[in-house]
Amino acid sequence: MSRTPGRKQENHKISRELLVLTYGALVAQLCKDYEKDEDVNTCLDRMGYGIGVRLIDDFLARSAVKKCRSYSETAEMIAQVAFKMYLGVTPSVTCSSTAGNEFSLILDKNPLVDFVEELPAERASLCYCNLLCGVIRGALEMVHLAAEVTFLQDRLKGDAVTEIGITFLRKAEDRKHKRN
């Protein structure tokens, strides 16, 4: 049997919409379960971390990427390959430090908020997409790159863009191992 050429793209779109709707229901349930936004944010980060730990194997197998030699290559790989592969968007990357260990991923479009208009006033400190930070952090830790990942700006909170900050916690030279 032959497949229609456009079928794969259609299935991808349906899967993404299902993910977005399911994610919205998950966040809504967590908001009911936890009174404090900080607890919801922590829970989303922890869940994302678990996903990232498992997702890195799939990413490495499906993308066939080469080993990144610098933090800037790693940030570009996250933006241009991983985000495109799993969310269908490509954020832009900016380096925000002279040391070269802090980067920002700027999302013009965040698919996780496709069906969200705004956060309720009583949930002002909720980081709705905090799952993404956990996913990135978990995946990076599995390739031995400790990082702090946080939302710096969020359109749901009235900012002009959605910006995720990634700070690699070790210096680049700390990653190199001497072989005897």
PDB file of C-alpha atoms in Angstrom:
ATOM      1  CA  MET A   1       0.000   0.000   0.000  1.00  0.00           C
ATOM      2  CA  SER A   2       1.171   3.462  -0.716  1.00  0.00           C
ATOM      3  CA  ARG A   3       0.892   6.452   1.530  1.00  0.00           C
ATOM      4  CA  THR A   4      -0.339   9.837   0.553  1.00  0.00           C
ATOM      5  CA  PRO A   5       2.593  12.283   0.680  1.00  0.00           C
ATOM      6  CA  GLY A   6       0.794  14.823   2.914  1.00  0.00           C
ATOM      7  CA  ARG A   7      -0.438  12.289   5.447  1.00  0.00           C
ATOM      8  CA  LYS A   8       2.566  12.424   7.796  1.00  0.00           C
ATOM      9  CA  GLN A   9       2.271  16.196   8.190  1.00  0.00           C
ATOM     10  CA  GLU A  10      -1.458  15.863   8.928  1.00  0.00           C
ATOM     11  CA  ASN A  11      -0.797  13.270  11.656  1.00  0.00           C
ATOM     12  CA  HIS A  12       1.895  15.520  13.136  1.00  0.00           C
ATOM     13  CA  LYS A  13      -0.561  18.438  13.315  1.00  0.00           C
ATOM     14  CA  ILE A  14      -3.228  16.300  14.958  1.00  0.00           C
ATOM     15  CA  SER A  15      -0.709  14.988  17.493  1.00  0.00           C
ATOM     16  CA  ARG A  16       0.463  18.515  18.288  1.00  0.00           C
ATOM     17  CA  GLU A  17      -3.103  19.755  18.801  1.00  0.00           C
ATOM     18  CA  LEU A  18      -3.797  16.788  21.062  1.00  0.00           C
ATOM     19  CA  LEU A  19      -0.652  17.587  23.055  1.00  0.00           C
ATOM     20  CA  VAL A  20      -1.656  21.247  23.418  1.00  0.00           C
ATOM     21  CA  LEU A  21      -5.187  20.417  24.567  1.00  0.00           C
ATOM     22  CA  THR A  22      -3.979  17.712  26.938  1.00  0.00           C
ATOM     23  CA  TYR A  23      -1.314  20.040  28.317  1.00  0.00           C
ATOM     24  CA  GLY A  24      -3.921  22.712  29.017  1.00  0.00           C
ATOM     25  CA  ALA A  25      -6.038  20.171  30.910  1.00  0.00           C
ATOM     26  CA  LEU A  26      -2.961  19.073  32.884  1.00  0.00           C
ATOM     27  CA  VAL A  27      -2.122  22.638  33.940  1.00  0.00           C
ATOM     28  CA  ALA A  28      -5.758  23.298  34.854  1.00  0.00           C
ATOM     29  CA  GLN A  29      -5.811  20.181  37.058  1.00  0.00           C
ATOM     30  CA  LEU A  30      -2.537  21.141  38.741  1.00  0.00           C
ATOM     31  CA  CYS A  31      -3.993  24.585  39.472  1.00  0.00           C
ATOM     32  CA  LYS A  32      -6.921  22.858  41.196  1.00  0.00           C
ATOM     33  CA  ASP A  33      -4.604  20.518  43.121  1.00  0.00           C
ATOM     34  CA  TYR A  34      -2.157  23.188  44.330  1.00  0.00           C
ATOM     35  CA  GLU A  35      -3.067  26.518  45.869  1.00  0.00           C
ATOM     36  CA  LYS A  36       0.278  28.208  45.202  1.00  0.00           C
ATOM     37  CA  ASP A  37       1.553  28.966  41.712  1.00  0.00           C
ATOM     38  CA  GLU A  38       5.087  28.147  42.861  1.00  0.00           C
ATOM     39  CA  ASP A  39       3.972  24.572  43.639  1.00  0.00           C
ATOM     40  CA  VAL A  40       2.414  24.239  40.175  1.00  0.00           C
ATOM     41  CA  ASN A  41       5.593  25.642  38.590  1.00  0.00           C
ATOM     42  CA  THR A  42       7.731  23.163  40.539  1.00  0.00           C
ATOM     43  CA  CYS A  43       5.479  20.271  39.562  1.00  0.00           C
ATOM     44  CA  LEU A  44       5.572  21.243  35.872  1.00  0.00           C
ATOM     45  CA  ASP A  45       9.367  21.564  35.985  1.00  0.00           C
ATOM     46  CA  ARG A  46       9.708  18.168  37.687  1.00  0.00           C
ATOM     47  CA  MET A  47       7.410  16.534  35.120  1.00  0.00           C
ATOM     48  CA  GLY A  48       9.318  18.168  32.274  1.00  0.00           C
ATOM     49  CA  TYR A  49      12.611  16.991  33.740  1.00  0.00           C
ATOM     50  CA  GLY A  50      11.364  13.398  33.678  1.00  0.00           C
ATOM     51  CA  ILE A  51      10.259  13.819  30.069  1.00  0.00           C
ATOM     52  CA  GLY A  52      13.604  15.348  29.071  1.00  0.00           C
ATOM     53  CA  VAL A  53      15.547  12.491  30.675  1.00  0.00           C
ATOM     54  CA  ARG A  54      13.627  10.012  28.527  1.00  0.00           C
ATOM     55  CA  LEU A  55      13.277  12.159  25.405  1.00  0.00           C
ATOM     56  CA  ILE A  56      17.010  12.634  24.827  1.00  0.00           C
ATOM     57  CA  ASP A  57      17.391   9.026  23.639  1.00  0.00           C
ATOM     58  CA  ASP A  58      14.659   9.513  21.052  1.00  0.00           C
ATOM     59  CA  PHE A  59      16.177  12.834  19.996  1.00  0.00           C
ATOM     60  CA  LEU A  60      19.662  11.386  19.527  1.00  0.00           C
ATOM     61  CA  ALA A  61      18.337   8.374  17.612  1.00  0.00           C
ATOM     62  CA  ARG A  62      16.013  10.305  15.297  1.00  0.00           C
ATOM     63  CA  SER A  63      18.137  13.380  14.634  1.00  0.00           C
ATOM     64  CA  ALA A  64      21.539  11.724  14.024  1.00  0.00           C
ATOM     65  CA  VAL A  65      23.259  14.888  15.241  1.00  0.00           C
ATOM     66  CA  LYS A  66      26.978  15.125  15.831  1.00  0.00           C
ATOM     67  CA  LYS A  67      28.500  15.955  19.212  1.00  0.00           C
ATOM     68  CA  CYS A  68      28.322  19.661  20.007  1.00  0.00           C
ATOM     69  CA  ARG A  69      31.706  21.241  20.688  1.00  0.00           C
ATOM     70  CA  SER A  70      30.506  24.408  22.434  1.00  0.00           C
ATOM     71  CA  TYR A  71      27.621  25.803  24.410  1.00  0.00           C
ATOM     72  CA  SER A  72      26.605  27.930  21.437  1.00  0.00           C
ATOM     73  CA  GLU A  73      26.379  24.818  19.227  1.00  0.00           C
ATOM     74  CA  THR A  74      24.296  23.132  21.920  1.00  0.00           C
ATOM     75  CA  ALA A  75      21.904  26.093  22.138  1.00  0.00           C
ATOM     76  CA  GLU A  76      21.563  26.161  18.342  1.00  0.00           C
ATOM     77  CA  MET A  77      20.892  22.406  18.306  1.00  0.00           C
ATOM     78  CA  ILE A  78      18.136  22.806  20.896  1.00  0.00           C
ATOM     79  CA  ALA A  79      16.508  25.595  18.907  1.00  0.00           C
ATOM     80  CA  GLN A  80      16.944  24.461  15.312  1.00  0.00           C
ATOM     81  CA  VAL A  81      16.599  20.703  15.700  1.00  0.00           C
ATOM     82  CA  ALA A  82      14.862  19.754  18.969  1.00  0.00           C
ATOM     83  CA  PHE A  83      12.191  22.470  19.055  1.00  0.00           C
ATOM     84  CA  LYS A  84      11.503  21.985  15.350  1.00  0.00           C
ATOM     85  CA  MET A  85      11.311  18.198  15.749  1.00  0.00           C
ATOM     86  CA  TYR A  86       8.995  18.105  18.757  1.00  0.00           C
ATOM     87  CA  LEU A  87       7.025  21.370  18.669  1.00  0.00           C
ATOM     88  CA  GLY A  88       7.262  22.453  15.049  1.00  0.00           C
ATOM     89  CA  VAL A  89       8.769  25.855  15.868  1.00  0.00           C
ATOM     90  CA  THR A  90      12.291  27.252  15.608  1.00  0.00           C
ATOM     91  CA  PRO A  91      13.201  29.791  18.276  1.00  0.00           C
ATOM     92  CA  SER A  92      15.968  32.280  17.659  1.00  0.00           C
ATOM     93  CA  VAL A  93      19.064  32.025  19.860  1.00  0.00           C
ATOM     94  CA  THR A  94      20.937  34.901  21.442  1.00  0.00           C
ATOM     95  CA  CYS A  95      24.000  34.732  23.650  1.00  0.00           C
ATOM     96  CA  SER A  96      23.557  36.978  26.650  1.00  0.00           C
ATOM     97  CA  SER A  97      26.958  36.704  28.356  1.00  0.00           C
ATOM     98  CA  THR A  98      30.555  37.415  27.518  1.00  0.00           C
ATOM     99  CA  ALA A  99      31.532  34.081  29.080  1.00  0.00           C
ATOM    100  CA  GLY A 100      29.448  32.326  26.414  1.00  0.00           C
ATOM    101  CA  ASN A 101      27.488  30.186  28.858  1.00  0.00           C
ATOM    102  CA  GLU A 102      24.139  32.041  28.912  1.00  0.00           C
ATOM    103  CA  PHE A 103      21.684  31.852  26.031  1.00  0.00           C
ATOM    104  CA  SER A 104      18.114  32.864  25.356  1.00  0.00           C
ATOM    105  CA  LEU A 105      15.664  31.020  23.160  1.00  0.00           C
ATOM    106  CA  ILE A 106      13.150  33.520  21.778  1.00  0.00           C
ATOM    107  CA  LEU A 107       9.889  31.964  20.611  1.00  0.00           C
ATOM    108  CA  ASP A 108       7.802  34.020  18.231  1.00  0.00           C
ATOM    109  CA  LYS A 109       5.110  31.361  18.492  1.00  0.00           C
ATOM    110  CA  ASN A 110       4.663  29.004  21.430  1.00  0.00           C
ATOM    111  CA  PRO A 111       2.444  26.091  20.407  1.00  0.00           C
ATOM    112  CA  LEU A 112       1.671  25.150  24.021  1.00  0.00           C
ATOM    113  CA  VAL A 113      -0.386  28.323  24.378  1.00  0.00           C
ATOM    114  CA  ASP A 114      -2.361  28.059  21.127  1.00  0.00           C
ATOM    115  CA  PHE A 115      -5.657  27.782  23.016  1.00  0.00           C
ATOM    116  CA  VAL A 116      -4.789  30.066  25.954  1.00  0.00           C
ATOM    117  CA  GLU A 117      -5.761  33.713  25.790  1.00  0.00           C
ATOM    118  CA  GLU A 118      -4.414  34.980  29.104  1.00  0.00           C
ATOM    119  CA  LEU A 119      -3.720  33.831  32.640  1.00  0.00           C
ATOM    120  CA  PRO A 120      -6.279  34.681  35.308  1.00  0.00           C
ATOM    121  CA  ALA A 121      -5.262  37.565  37.588  1.00  0.00           C
ATOM    122  CA  GLU A 122      -5.100  35.247  40.606  1.00  0.00           C
ATOM    123  CA  ARG A 123      -2.541  33.082  38.733  1.00  0.00           C
ATOM    124  CA  ALA A 124      -0.148  35.920  37.871  1.00  0.00           C
ATOM    125  CA  SER A 125       2.962  34.055  39.058  1.00  0.00           C
ATOM    126  CA  LEU A 126       2.070  30.843  37.209  1.00  0.00           C
ATOM    127  CA  CYS A 127       4.662  29.851  34.629  1.00  0.00           C
ATOM    128  CA  TYR A 128       2.248  28.046  32.306  1.00  0.00           C
ATOM    129  CA  CYS A 129       4.908  26.455  30.067  1.00  0.00           C
ATOM    130  CA  ASN A 130       7.391  25.585  32.808  1.00  0.00           C
ATOM    131  CA  LEU A 131       7.327  22.005  31.533  1.00  0.00           C
ATOM    132  CA  LEU A 132       9.603  23.160  28.673  1.00  0.00           C
ATOM    133  CA  CYS A 133      12.262  24.318  31.133  1.00  0.00           C
ATOM    134  CA  GLY A 134      12.248  20.933  32.826  1.00  0.00           C
ATOM    135  CA  VAL A 135      12.447  19.090  29.495  1.00  0.00           C
ATOM    136  CA  ILE A 136      15.480  21.105  28.406  1.00  0.00           C
ATOM    137  CA  ARG A 137      17.196  20.735  31.788  1.00  0.00           C
ATOM    138  CA  GLY A 138      16.561  16.975  31.950  1.00  0.00           C
ATOM    139  CA  ALA A 139      17.785  16.364  28.409  1.00  0.00           C
ATOM    140  CA  LEU A 140      20.924  18.432  28.978  1.00  0.00           C
ATOM    141  CA  GLU A 141      21.730  16.607  32.201  1.00  0.00           C
ATOM    142  CA  MET A 142      21.544  13.282  30.372  1.00  0.00           C
ATOM    143  CA  VAL A 143      24.341  14.461  28.060  1.00  0.00           C
ATOM    144  CA  HIS A 144      26.301  15.675  31.106  1.00  0.00           C
ATOM    145  CA  LEU A 145      25.540  19.380  30.782  1.00  0.00           C
ATOM    146  CA  ALA A 146      24.253  20.884  34.003  1.00  0.00           C
ATOM    147  CA  ALA A 147      22.115  23.921  33.267  1.00  0.00           C
ATOM    148  CA  GLU A 148      19.661  26.291  34.857  1.00  0.00           C
ATOM    149  CA  VAL A 149      16.642  26.841  32.614  1.00  0.00           C
ATOM    150  CA  THR A 150      14.015  29.499  33.350  1.00  0.00           C
ATOM    151  CA  PHE A 151      11.402  31.618  31.648  1.00  0.00           C
ATOM    152  CA  LEU A 152      12.655  35.177  31.354  1.00  0.00           C
ATOM    153  CA  GLN A 153       9.671  36.597  29.458  1.00  0.00           C
ATOM    154  CA  ASP A 154       6.237  35.214  28.691  1.00  0.00           C
ATOM    155  CA  ARG A 155       3.590  36.520  26.294  1.00  0.00           C
ATOM    156  CA  LEU A 156       0.903  35.152  28.608  1.00  0.00           C
ATOM    157  CA  LYS A 157       2.133  37.666  31.171  1.00  0.00           C
ATOM    158  CA  GLY A 158       2.054  40.580  28.745  1.00  0.00           C
ATOM    159  CA  ASP A 159       5.676  40.481  27.563  1.00  0.00           C
ATOM    160  CA  ALA A 160       6.478  41.159  23.922  1.00  0.00           C
ATOM    161  CA  VAL A 161       8.024  37.701  23.382  1.00  0.00           C
ATOM    162  CA  THR A 162       8.393  34.350  25.061  1.00  0.00           C
ATOM    163  CA  GLU A 163      11.998  33.892  26.169  1.00  0.00           C
ATOM    164  CA  ILE A 164      13.606  30.883  27.814  1.00  0.00           C
ATOM    165  CA  GLY A 165      16.976  31.445  29.465  1.00  0.00           C
ATOM    166  CA  ILE A 166      19.590  28.677  29.576  1.00  0.00           C
ATOM    167  CA  THR A 167      22.644  29.092  31.785  1.00  0.00           C
ATOM    168  CA  PHE A 168      25.236  26.344  31.579  1.00  0.00           C
ATOM    169  CA  LEU A 169      26.610  25.886  35.088  1.00  0.00           C
ATOM    170  CA  ARG A 170      30.139  24.727  34.318  1.00  0.00           C
ATOM    171  CA  LYS A 171      32.806  26.459  32.316  1.00  0.00           C
ATOM    172  CA  ALA A 172      33.461  24.967  28.888  1.00  0.00           C
ATOM    173  CA  GLU A 173      36.935  23.818  29.895  1.00  0.00           C
ATOM    174  CA  ASP A 174      35.467  21.893  32.874  1.00  0.00           C
ATOM    175  CA  ARG A 175      33.765  19.570  30.367  1.00  0.00           C
ATOM    176  CA  LYS A 176      37.016  18.343  28.849  1.00  0.00           C
ATOM    177  CA  HIS A 177      38.440  15.179  30.388  1.00  0.00           C
ATOM    178  CA  LYS A 178      42.105  14.268  30.387  1.00  0.00           C
ATOM    179  CA  ARG A 179      42.864  10.817  29.102  1.00  0.00           C
ATOM    180  CA  ASN A 180      45.801   8.917  30.463  1.00  0.00           C
TER     181      ASN A 180
END
